[in-house]
Short mmCIF file of C-alpha atoms and ligand atoms in Angstrom, two decimals:
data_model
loop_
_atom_site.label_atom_id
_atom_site.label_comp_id
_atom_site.label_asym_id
_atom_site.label_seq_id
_atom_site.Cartn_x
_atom_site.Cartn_y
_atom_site.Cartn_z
CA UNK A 21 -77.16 34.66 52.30
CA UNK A 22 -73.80 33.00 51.29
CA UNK A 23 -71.48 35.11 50.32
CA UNK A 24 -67.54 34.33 48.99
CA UNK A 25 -64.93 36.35 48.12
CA UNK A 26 -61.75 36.06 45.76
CA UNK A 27 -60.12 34.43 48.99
CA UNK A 28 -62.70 30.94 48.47
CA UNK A 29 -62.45 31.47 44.53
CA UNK A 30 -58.37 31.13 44.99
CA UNK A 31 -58.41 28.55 47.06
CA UNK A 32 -61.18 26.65 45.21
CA UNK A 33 -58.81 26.81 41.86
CA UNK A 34 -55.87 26.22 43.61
CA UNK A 35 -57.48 23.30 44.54
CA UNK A 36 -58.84 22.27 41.30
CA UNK A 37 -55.30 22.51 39.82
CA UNK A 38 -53.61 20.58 41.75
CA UNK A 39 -56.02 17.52 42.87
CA UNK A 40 -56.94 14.89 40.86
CA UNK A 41 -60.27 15.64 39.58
CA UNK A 42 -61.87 11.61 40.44
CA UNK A 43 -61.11 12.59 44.13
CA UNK A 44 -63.87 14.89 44.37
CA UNK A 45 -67.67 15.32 44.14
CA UNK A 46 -68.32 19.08 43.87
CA UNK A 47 -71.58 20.51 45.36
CA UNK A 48 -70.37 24.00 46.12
CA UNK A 49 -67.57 26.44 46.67
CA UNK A 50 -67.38 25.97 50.80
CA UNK A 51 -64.26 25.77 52.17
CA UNK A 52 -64.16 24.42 55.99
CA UNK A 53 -62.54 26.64 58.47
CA UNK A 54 -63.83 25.02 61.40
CA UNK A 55 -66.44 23.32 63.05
CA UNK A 56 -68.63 22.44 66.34
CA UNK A 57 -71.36 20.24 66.99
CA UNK A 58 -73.67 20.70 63.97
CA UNK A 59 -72.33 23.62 62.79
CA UNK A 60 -69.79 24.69 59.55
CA UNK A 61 -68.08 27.80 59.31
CA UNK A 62 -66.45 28.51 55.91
CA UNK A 63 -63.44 30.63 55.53
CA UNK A 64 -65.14 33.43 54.97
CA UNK A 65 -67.15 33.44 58.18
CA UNK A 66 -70.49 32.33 56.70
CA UNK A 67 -72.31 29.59 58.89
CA UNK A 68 -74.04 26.50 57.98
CA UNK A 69 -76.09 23.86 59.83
CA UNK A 70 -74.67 20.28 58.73
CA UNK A 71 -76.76 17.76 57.23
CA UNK A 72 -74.17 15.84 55.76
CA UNK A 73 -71.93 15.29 58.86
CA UNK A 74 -69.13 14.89 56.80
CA UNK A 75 -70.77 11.73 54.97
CA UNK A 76 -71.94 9.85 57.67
CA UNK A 77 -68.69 10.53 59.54
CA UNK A 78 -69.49 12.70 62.19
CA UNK A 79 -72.02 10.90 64.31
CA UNK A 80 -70.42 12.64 67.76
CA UNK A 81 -71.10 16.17 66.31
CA UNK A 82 -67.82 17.95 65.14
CA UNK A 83 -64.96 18.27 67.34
CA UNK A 84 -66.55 17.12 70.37
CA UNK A 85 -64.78 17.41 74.02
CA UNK A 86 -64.29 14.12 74.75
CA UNK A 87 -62.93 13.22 71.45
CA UNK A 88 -60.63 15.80 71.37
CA UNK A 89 -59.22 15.41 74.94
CA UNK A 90 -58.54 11.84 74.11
CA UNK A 91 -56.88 12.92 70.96
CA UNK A 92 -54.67 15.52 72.59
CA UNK A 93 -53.82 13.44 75.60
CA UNK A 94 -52.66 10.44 72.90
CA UNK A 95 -50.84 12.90 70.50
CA UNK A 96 -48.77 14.38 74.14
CA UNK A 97 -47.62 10.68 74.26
CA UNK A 98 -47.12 9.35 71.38
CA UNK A 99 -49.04 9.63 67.51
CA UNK A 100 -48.01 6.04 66.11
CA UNK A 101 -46.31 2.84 66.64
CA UNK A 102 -46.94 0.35 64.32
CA UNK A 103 -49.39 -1.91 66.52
CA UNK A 104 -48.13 -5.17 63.99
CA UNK A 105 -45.03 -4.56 65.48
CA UNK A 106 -45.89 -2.82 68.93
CA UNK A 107 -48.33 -3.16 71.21
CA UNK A 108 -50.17 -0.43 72.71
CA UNK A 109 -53.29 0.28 74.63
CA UNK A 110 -55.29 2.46 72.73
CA UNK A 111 -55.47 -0.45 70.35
CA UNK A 112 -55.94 -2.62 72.69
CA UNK A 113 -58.60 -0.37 74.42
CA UNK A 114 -60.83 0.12 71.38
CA UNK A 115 -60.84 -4.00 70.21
CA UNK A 116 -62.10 -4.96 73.77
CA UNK A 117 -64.98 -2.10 72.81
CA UNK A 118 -65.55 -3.06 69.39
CA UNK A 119 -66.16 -6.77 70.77
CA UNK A 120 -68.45 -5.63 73.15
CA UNK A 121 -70.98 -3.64 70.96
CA UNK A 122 -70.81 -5.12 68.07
CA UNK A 123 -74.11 -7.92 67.43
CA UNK A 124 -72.99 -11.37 68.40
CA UNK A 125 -72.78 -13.20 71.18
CA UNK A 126 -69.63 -15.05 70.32
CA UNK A 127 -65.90 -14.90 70.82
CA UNK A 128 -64.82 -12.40 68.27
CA UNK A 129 -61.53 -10.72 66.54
CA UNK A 130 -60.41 -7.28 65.28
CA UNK A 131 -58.44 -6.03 62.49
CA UNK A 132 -58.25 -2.52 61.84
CA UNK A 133 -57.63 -0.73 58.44
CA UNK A 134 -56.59 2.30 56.90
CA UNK A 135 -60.24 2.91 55.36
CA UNK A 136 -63.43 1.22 54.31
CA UNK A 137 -62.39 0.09 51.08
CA UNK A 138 -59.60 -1.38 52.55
CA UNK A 139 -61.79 -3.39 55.33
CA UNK A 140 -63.95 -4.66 52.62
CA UNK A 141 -61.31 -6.07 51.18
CA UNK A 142 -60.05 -7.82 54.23
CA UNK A 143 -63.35 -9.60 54.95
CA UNK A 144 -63.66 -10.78 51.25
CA UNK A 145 -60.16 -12.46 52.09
CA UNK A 146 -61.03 -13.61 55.38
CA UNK A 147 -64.65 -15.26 54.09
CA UNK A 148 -61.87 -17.04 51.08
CA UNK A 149 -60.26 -17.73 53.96
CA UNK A 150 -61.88 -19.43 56.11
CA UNK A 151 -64.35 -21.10 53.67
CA UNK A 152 -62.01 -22.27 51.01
CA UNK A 153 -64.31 -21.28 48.38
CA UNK A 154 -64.21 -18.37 45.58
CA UNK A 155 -67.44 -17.08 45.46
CA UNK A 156 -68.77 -13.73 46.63
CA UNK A 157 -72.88 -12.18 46.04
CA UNK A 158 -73.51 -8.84 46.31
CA UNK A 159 -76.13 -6.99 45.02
CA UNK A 160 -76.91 -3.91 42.58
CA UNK A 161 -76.78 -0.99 43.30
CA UNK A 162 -74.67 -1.62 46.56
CA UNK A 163 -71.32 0.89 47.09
CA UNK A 164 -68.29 -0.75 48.95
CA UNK A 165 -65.87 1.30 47.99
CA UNK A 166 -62.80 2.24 45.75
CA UNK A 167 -60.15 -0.52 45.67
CA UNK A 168 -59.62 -2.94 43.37
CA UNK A 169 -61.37 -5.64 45.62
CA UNK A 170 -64.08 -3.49 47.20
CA UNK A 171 -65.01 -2.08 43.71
CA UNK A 172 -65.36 -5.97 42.31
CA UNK A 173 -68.31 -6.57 45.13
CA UNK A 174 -70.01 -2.76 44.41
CA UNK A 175 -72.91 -3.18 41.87
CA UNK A 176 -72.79 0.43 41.89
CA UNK A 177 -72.93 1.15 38.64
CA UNK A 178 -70.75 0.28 35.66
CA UNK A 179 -69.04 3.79 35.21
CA UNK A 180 -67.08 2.90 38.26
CA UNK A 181 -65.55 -0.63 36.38
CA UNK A 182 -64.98 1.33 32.80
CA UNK A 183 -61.20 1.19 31.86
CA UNK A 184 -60.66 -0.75 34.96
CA UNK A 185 -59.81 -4.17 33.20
CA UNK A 186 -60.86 -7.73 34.92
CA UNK A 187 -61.39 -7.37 38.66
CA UNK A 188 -61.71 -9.98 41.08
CA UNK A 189 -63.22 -13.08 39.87
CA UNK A 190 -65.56 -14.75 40.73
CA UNK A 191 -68.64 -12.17 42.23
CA UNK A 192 -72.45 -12.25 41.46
CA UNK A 193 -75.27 -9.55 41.68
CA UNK A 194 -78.74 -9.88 42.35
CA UNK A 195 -81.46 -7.63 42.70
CA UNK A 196 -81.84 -5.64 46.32
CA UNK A 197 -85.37 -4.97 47.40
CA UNK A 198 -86.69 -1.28 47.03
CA UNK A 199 -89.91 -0.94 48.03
CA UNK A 200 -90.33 2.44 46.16
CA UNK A 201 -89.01 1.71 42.96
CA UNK A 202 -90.70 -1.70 42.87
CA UNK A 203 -87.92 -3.96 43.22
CA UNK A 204 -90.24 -6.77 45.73
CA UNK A 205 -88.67 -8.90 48.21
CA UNK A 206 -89.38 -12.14 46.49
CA UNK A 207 -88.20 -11.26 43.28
CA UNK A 208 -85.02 -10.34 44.95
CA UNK A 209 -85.13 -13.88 46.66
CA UNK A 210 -85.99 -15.30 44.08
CA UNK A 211 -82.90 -14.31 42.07
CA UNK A 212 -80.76 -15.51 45.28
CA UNK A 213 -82.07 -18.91 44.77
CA UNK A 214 -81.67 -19.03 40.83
CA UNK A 215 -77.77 -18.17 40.84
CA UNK A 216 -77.53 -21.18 43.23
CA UNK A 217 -79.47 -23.34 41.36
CA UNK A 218 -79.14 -22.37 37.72
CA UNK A 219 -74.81 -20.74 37.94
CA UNK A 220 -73.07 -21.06 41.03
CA UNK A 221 -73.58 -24.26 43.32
CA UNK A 222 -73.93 -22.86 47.28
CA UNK A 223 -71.11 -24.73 48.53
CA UNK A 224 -68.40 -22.64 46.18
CA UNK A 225 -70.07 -19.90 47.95
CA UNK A 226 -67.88 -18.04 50.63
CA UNK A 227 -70.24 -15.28 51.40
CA UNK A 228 -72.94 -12.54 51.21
CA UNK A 229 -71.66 -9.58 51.41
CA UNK A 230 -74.43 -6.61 51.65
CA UNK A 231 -75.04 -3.10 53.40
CA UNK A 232 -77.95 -3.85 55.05
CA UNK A 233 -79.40 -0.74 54.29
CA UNK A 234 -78.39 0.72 51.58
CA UNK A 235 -76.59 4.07 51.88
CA UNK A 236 -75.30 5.38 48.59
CA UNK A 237 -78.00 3.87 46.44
CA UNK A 238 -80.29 6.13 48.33
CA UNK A 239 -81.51 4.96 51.30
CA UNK A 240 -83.55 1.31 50.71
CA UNK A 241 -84.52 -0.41 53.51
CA UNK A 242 -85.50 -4.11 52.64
CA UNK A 243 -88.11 -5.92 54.87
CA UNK A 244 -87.32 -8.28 57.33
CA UNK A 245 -88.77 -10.94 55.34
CA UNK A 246 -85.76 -10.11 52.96
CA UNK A 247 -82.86 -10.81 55.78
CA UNK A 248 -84.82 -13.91 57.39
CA UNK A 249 -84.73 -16.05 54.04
CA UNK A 250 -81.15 -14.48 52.90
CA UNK A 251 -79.50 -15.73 56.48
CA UNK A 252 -81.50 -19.19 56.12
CA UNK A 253 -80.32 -19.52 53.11
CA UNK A 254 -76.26 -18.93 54.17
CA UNK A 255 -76.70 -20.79 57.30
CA UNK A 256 -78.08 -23.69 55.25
CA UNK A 257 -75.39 -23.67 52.55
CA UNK A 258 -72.76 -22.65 55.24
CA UNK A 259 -72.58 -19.35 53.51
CA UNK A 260 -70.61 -16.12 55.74
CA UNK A 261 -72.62 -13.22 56.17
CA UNK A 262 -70.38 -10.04 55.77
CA UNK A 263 -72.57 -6.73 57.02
CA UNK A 264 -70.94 -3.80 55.73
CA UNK A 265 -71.73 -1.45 58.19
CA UNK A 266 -69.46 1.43 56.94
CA UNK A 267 -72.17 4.09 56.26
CA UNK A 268 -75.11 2.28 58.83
CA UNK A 269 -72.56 1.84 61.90
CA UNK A 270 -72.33 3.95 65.22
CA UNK A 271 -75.56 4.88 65.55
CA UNK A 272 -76.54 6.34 62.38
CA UNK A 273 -79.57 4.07 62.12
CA UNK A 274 -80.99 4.86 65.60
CA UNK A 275 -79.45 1.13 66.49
CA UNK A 276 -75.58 0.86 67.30
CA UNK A 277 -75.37 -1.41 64.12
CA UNK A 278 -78.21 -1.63 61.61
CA UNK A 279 -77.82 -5.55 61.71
CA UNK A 280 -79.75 -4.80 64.97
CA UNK A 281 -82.61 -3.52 63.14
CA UNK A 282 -83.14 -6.90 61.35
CA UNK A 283 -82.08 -9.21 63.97
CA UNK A 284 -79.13 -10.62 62.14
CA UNK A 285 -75.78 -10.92 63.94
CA UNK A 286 -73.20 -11.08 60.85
CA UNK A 287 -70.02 -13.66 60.86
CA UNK A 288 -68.11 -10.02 59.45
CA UNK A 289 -68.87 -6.86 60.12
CA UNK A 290 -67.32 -4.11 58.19
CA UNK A 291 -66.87 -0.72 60.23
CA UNK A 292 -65.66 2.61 58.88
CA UNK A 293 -66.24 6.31 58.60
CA UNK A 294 -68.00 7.07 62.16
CA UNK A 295 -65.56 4.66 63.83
CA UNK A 296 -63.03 7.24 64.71
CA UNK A 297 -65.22 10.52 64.92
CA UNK A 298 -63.45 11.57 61.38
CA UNK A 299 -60.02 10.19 62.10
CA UNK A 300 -58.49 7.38 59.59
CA UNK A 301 -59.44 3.90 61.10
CA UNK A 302 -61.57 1.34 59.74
CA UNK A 303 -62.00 -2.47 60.79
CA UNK A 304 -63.86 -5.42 60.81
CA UNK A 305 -64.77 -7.45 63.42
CA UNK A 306 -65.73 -11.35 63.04
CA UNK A 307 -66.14 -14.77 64.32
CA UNK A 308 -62.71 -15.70 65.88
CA UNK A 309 -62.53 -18.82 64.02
CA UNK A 310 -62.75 -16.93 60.58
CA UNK A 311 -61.00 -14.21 61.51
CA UNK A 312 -58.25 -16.76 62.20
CA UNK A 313 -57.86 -19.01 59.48
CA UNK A 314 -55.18 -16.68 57.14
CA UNK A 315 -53.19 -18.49 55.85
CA UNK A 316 -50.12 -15.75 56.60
CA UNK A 317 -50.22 -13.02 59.00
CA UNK A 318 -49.47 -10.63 56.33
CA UNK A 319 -52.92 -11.25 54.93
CA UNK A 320 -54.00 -8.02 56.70
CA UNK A 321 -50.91 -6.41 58.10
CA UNK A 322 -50.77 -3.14 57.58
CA UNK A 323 -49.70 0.24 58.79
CA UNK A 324 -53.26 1.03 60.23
CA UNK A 325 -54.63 1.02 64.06
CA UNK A 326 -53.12 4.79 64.70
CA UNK A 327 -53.11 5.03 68.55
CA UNK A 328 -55.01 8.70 67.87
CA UNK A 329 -57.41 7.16 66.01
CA UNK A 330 -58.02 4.43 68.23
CA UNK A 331 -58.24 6.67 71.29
CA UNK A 332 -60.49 9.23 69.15
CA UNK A 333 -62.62 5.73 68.39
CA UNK A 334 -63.05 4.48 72.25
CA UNK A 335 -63.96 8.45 73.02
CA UNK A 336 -66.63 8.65 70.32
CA UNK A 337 -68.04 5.27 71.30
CA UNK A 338 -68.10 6.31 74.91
CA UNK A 339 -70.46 9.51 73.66
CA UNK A 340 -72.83 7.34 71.95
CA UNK A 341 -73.37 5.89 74.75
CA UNK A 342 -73.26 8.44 77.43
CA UNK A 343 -75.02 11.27 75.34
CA UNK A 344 -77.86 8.89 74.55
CA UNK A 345 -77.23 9.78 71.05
CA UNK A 346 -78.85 6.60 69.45
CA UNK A 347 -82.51 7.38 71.11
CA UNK A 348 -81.82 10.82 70.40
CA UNK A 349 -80.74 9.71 66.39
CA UNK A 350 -84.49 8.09 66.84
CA UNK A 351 -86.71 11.20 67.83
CA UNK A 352 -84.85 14.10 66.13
CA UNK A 353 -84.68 11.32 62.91
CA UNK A 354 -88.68 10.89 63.69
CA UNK A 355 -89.34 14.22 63.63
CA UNK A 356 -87.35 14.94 60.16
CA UNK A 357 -89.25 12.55 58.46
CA UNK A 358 -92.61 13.45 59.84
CA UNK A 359 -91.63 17.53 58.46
CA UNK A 360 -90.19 16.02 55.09
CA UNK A 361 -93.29 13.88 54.86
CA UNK A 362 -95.42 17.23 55.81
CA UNK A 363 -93.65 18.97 52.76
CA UNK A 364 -94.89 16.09 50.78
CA UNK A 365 -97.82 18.11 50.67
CA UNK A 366 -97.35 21.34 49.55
CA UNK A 367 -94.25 19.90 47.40
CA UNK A 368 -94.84 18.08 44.30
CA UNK A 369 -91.40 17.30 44.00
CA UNK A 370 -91.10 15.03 46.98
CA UNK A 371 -91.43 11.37 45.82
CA UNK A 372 -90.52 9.40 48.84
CA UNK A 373 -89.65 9.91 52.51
CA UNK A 374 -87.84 6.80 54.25
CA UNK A 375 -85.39 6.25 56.37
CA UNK A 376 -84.10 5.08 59.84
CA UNK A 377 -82.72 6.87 62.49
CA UNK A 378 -80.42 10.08 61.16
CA UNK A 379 -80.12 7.96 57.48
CA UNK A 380 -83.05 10.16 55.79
CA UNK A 381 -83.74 10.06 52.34
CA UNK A 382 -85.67 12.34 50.35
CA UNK A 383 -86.47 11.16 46.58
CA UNK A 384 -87.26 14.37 44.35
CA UNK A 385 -88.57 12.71 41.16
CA UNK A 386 -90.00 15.04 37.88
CA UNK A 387 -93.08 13.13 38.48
CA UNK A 388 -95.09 11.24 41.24
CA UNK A 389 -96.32 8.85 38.34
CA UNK A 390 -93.59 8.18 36.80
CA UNK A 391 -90.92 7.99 39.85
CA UNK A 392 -88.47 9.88 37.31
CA UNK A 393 -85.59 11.12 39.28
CA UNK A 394 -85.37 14.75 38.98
CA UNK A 395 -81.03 15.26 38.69
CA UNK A 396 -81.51 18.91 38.06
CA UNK A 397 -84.14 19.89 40.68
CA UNK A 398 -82.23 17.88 43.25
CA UNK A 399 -78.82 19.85 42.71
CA UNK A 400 -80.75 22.84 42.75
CA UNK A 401 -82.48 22.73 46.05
CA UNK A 402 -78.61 21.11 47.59
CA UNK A 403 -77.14 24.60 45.99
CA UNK A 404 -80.49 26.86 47.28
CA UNK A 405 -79.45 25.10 51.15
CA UNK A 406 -75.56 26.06 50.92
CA UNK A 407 -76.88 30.12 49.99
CA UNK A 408 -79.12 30.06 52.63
CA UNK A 409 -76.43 28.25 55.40
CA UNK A 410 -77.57 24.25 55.12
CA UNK A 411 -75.14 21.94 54.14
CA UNK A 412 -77.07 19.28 52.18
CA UNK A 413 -76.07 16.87 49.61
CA UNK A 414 -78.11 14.04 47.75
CA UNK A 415 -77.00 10.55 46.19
CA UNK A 416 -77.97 8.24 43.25
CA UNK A 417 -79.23 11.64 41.04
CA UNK A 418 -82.21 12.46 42.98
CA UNK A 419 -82.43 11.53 46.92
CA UNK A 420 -81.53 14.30 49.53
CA UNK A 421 -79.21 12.80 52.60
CA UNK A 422 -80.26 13.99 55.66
CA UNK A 423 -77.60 12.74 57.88
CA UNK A 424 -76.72 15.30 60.24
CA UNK A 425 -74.09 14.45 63.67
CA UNK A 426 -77.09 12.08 65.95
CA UNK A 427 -75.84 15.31 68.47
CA UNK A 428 -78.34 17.42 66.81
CA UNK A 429 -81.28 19.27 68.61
CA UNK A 430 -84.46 19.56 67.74
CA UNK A 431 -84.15 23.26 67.61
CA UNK A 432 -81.42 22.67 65.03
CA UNK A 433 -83.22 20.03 63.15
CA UNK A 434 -86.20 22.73 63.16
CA UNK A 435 -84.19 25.49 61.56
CA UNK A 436 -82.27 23.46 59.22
CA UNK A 437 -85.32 22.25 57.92
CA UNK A 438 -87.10 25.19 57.32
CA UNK A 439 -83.90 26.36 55.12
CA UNK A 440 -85.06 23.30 53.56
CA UNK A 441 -88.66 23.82 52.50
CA UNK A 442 -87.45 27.53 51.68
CA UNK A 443 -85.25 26.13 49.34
CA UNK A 444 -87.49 23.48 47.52
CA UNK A 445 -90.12 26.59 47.50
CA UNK A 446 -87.27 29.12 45.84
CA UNK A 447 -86.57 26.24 43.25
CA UNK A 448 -90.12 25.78 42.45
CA UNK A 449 -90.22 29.68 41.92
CA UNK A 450 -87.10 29.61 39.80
CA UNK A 451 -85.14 31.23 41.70
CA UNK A 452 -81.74 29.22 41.30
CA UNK A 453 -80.89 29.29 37.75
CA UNK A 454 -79.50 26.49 35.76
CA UNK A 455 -76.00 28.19 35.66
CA UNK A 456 -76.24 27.89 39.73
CA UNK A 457 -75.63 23.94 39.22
CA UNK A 458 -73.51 23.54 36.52
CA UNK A 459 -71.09 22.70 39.39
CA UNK A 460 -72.80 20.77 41.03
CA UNK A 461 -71.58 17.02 40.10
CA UNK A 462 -73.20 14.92 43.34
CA UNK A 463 -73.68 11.38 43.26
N1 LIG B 528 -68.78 0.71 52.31
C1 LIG B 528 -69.79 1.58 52.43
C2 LIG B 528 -71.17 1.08 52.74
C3 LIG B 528 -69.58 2.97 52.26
O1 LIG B 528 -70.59 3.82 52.38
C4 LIG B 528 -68.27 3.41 51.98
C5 LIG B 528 -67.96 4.88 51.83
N2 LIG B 528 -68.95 5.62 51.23
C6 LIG B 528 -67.25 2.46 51.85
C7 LIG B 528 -67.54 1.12 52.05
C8 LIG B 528 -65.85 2.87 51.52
O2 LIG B 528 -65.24 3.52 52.58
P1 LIG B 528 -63.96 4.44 52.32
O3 LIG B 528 -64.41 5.62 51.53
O4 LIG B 528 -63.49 4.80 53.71
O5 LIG B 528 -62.97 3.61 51.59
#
């Protein structure tokens, strides 16, 4: 079992003293030492198995060779120029790559950015842009991230907006399809076609801008009836497409890109988190004439496209690719889903198994009638894993992320997941008292 010592507890209120508490989303007292592959260690020595992966960040498995040769042979050089002033070939380097992989079979353009709020942002501008129109549609329940800009297109839930004051103008939400909850496709379409018809014409539309699975709101995966009539649609209005691929991208999905999945290539894609292998970097990547039509350059200038980053980005890529990692993000994912769907079983608590790839989510709902998502039992079993060395976390109340780095063995998988079903089984047995998860905040 866990076990911490004054040393964590210092550092922990340290910590809470001195950060701003909206930074964080407290599961438990670990604090990282070091890691390797798809293992943790905390300070104090105790080990964990990672199913979090850093949020979808680590997709290489921590601190992997390649990425850190690359990084160390780039940081005995140089750590930053400027590229907007400077060129340099890391940059250079990791644009030709981004071209390459990402869906579309058309001359593209890069930018990079400091983060995935930030990217978001820059393809909301670059859809104005190009289009000349105002318009943006998202959906509920989507998460782009924290800026001003990204925050106006996340339908993530009004907490985020309160005290915020008027954000951009000029964005719509409809209804994104979850086939657990009972959201259907064409009710979802059919809302599409209202808010052109009934509120906003099409043409004042500059784009669609969705994840196309969702991450944060806990894993839905629409149909590909959903994406057929949503890209008819846009191509018929001449509406941009703008995939944000910030949690789905690098292989996460099983698929390089999770526009892959449905067969879409986007006019924007939206990259982040994975990109780098945990370094700062972000970018998006879109249609050359789009990306060309700012008006200024300083549009999206900015301090971003950190030689280290972008050399830690062309390493990670090269991984993917060489380690196989996307068929192996497919079998280990498989088998994860066929265990949690196993525990289904013996686990009454276990709503809904569904996923893609190494983006698992688990639904833990009070009742299988009902669909009631079960906040409490959730944190509990998340708190259970971290005493028994699993790093797990959950989003939107009530859905376990399995995300682990797509480097992880089956062996690993196999262990981590019967710390898993131990801990469901311990909660069950009330074993992990309510005081256990007072700290627990999650998403
Ligand atoms: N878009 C999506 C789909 C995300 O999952 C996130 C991060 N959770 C963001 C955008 C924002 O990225 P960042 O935190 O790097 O600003």
């Amino acid at each position: 079992m866990t076990e911490i010592t004054e040393n964590t507890r210092r550092i922990i209120e340290k910590e809470d003293r001195l950060l701003s508490y909206t930074t964080r989303v407290p599961y438990y007292p670990l604090v990282v030492d070091r890691a390797k592959g798809s293992h943790v260690w905390d300070v104090e020595g105790n080990e964990f198995i990672d199913l979090l992966a850093s949020a979808a960040v680590i997709n290489v498995g921590h601190n992997h060779e390649k990425v850190l040769e690359a990084v160390h042979e780039q940081v005995d050089r140089f750590i930053h120029y400027t590229p907007a002033y400077m060129y340099h070939v890391p940059h250079t380097k990791l644009a030709e790559k981004l071209v390459e992989i990402t869906p579309g079979d058309f001359e593209k353009r890069v930018a990079f950015a400091l983060s995935g709020s930030a990217s978001v942002d820059g393809a909301i501008k670059a859809a104005r842009s190009y289009t000349g129109r105002n318009h943006i549609v998202s959906f509920y329940h989507s998460y782009h991230g924290t800026t001003i800009g990204s925050l106006s297109v996340s339908g993530y839930g009004s907490d985020m907006r309160k005290g915020m004051g008027s954000l951009v103008p000029d964005v719509h939400f409809i209804p994104f399809p979850d086939s657990y909850r009972g959201k259907r496709t064409e009710e979802c379409l059919e809302s599409f076609r209202e808010l052109i018809t009934m509120i906003v014409p099409a043409e004042s539309i500059a784009a669609v801008i969705y994840e196309p699975i969702q991450g944060d709101a806990g894993i839905l995966i629409p149909e590909q009836a959903f994406y057929i009539e949503v890209e008819k649609i846009c191509r018929e209005n001449g509406i941009l497409l703008i995939a944000d691929e910030v949690h789905t991208g690098f292989g996460r999905t099983g698929a390089m890109f999770a526009s892959e999945l449905f067969h879409i290539d986007p006019d924007i894609i939206v990259l982040g988190k994975a990109i780098a292998a945990g370094m700062p970097l972000s970018a998006i990547v879109g249609r050359k004439e789009i990306m060309e039509a700012w008006h200024t350059p300083v549009h999206f200038f900015n301090t971003a496209g950190n030689p280290v980053s972008c050399a830690a980005a062309t390493a990670s890529i090269e991984v993917i690719e060489e380690e196989h990692l996307l068929e192996n993000a497919v079998t280990v994912g498989n088998y994860m889903m066929e265990r949690f769907k196993d525990m289904m079983t013996r686990h009454e608590c276990i709503g809904d198994v569904r996923g893609s790839g190494l983006m698992i989510g688990v639904d833990i709902v009070k009742n299988r009638e009902s669909k009631e998502r079960d906040v409490q039992t959730t944190a509990k079993i998340c708190y259970r894993c971290w005493e028994k060395g699993v790093i797990l976390a959950f989003f939107s109340g009530c859905v376990l992320r399995v995300e682990p780095p797509l480097t992880m063995t089956m062996e690993e998988a196999k262990d981590a997941l019967d710390i898993v079903e131990a801990s469901i089984t311990d909660v069950e047995n009330g074993l992990v008292p309510d005081s256990a998860v007072d700290q627990v905040r999650g998403l």
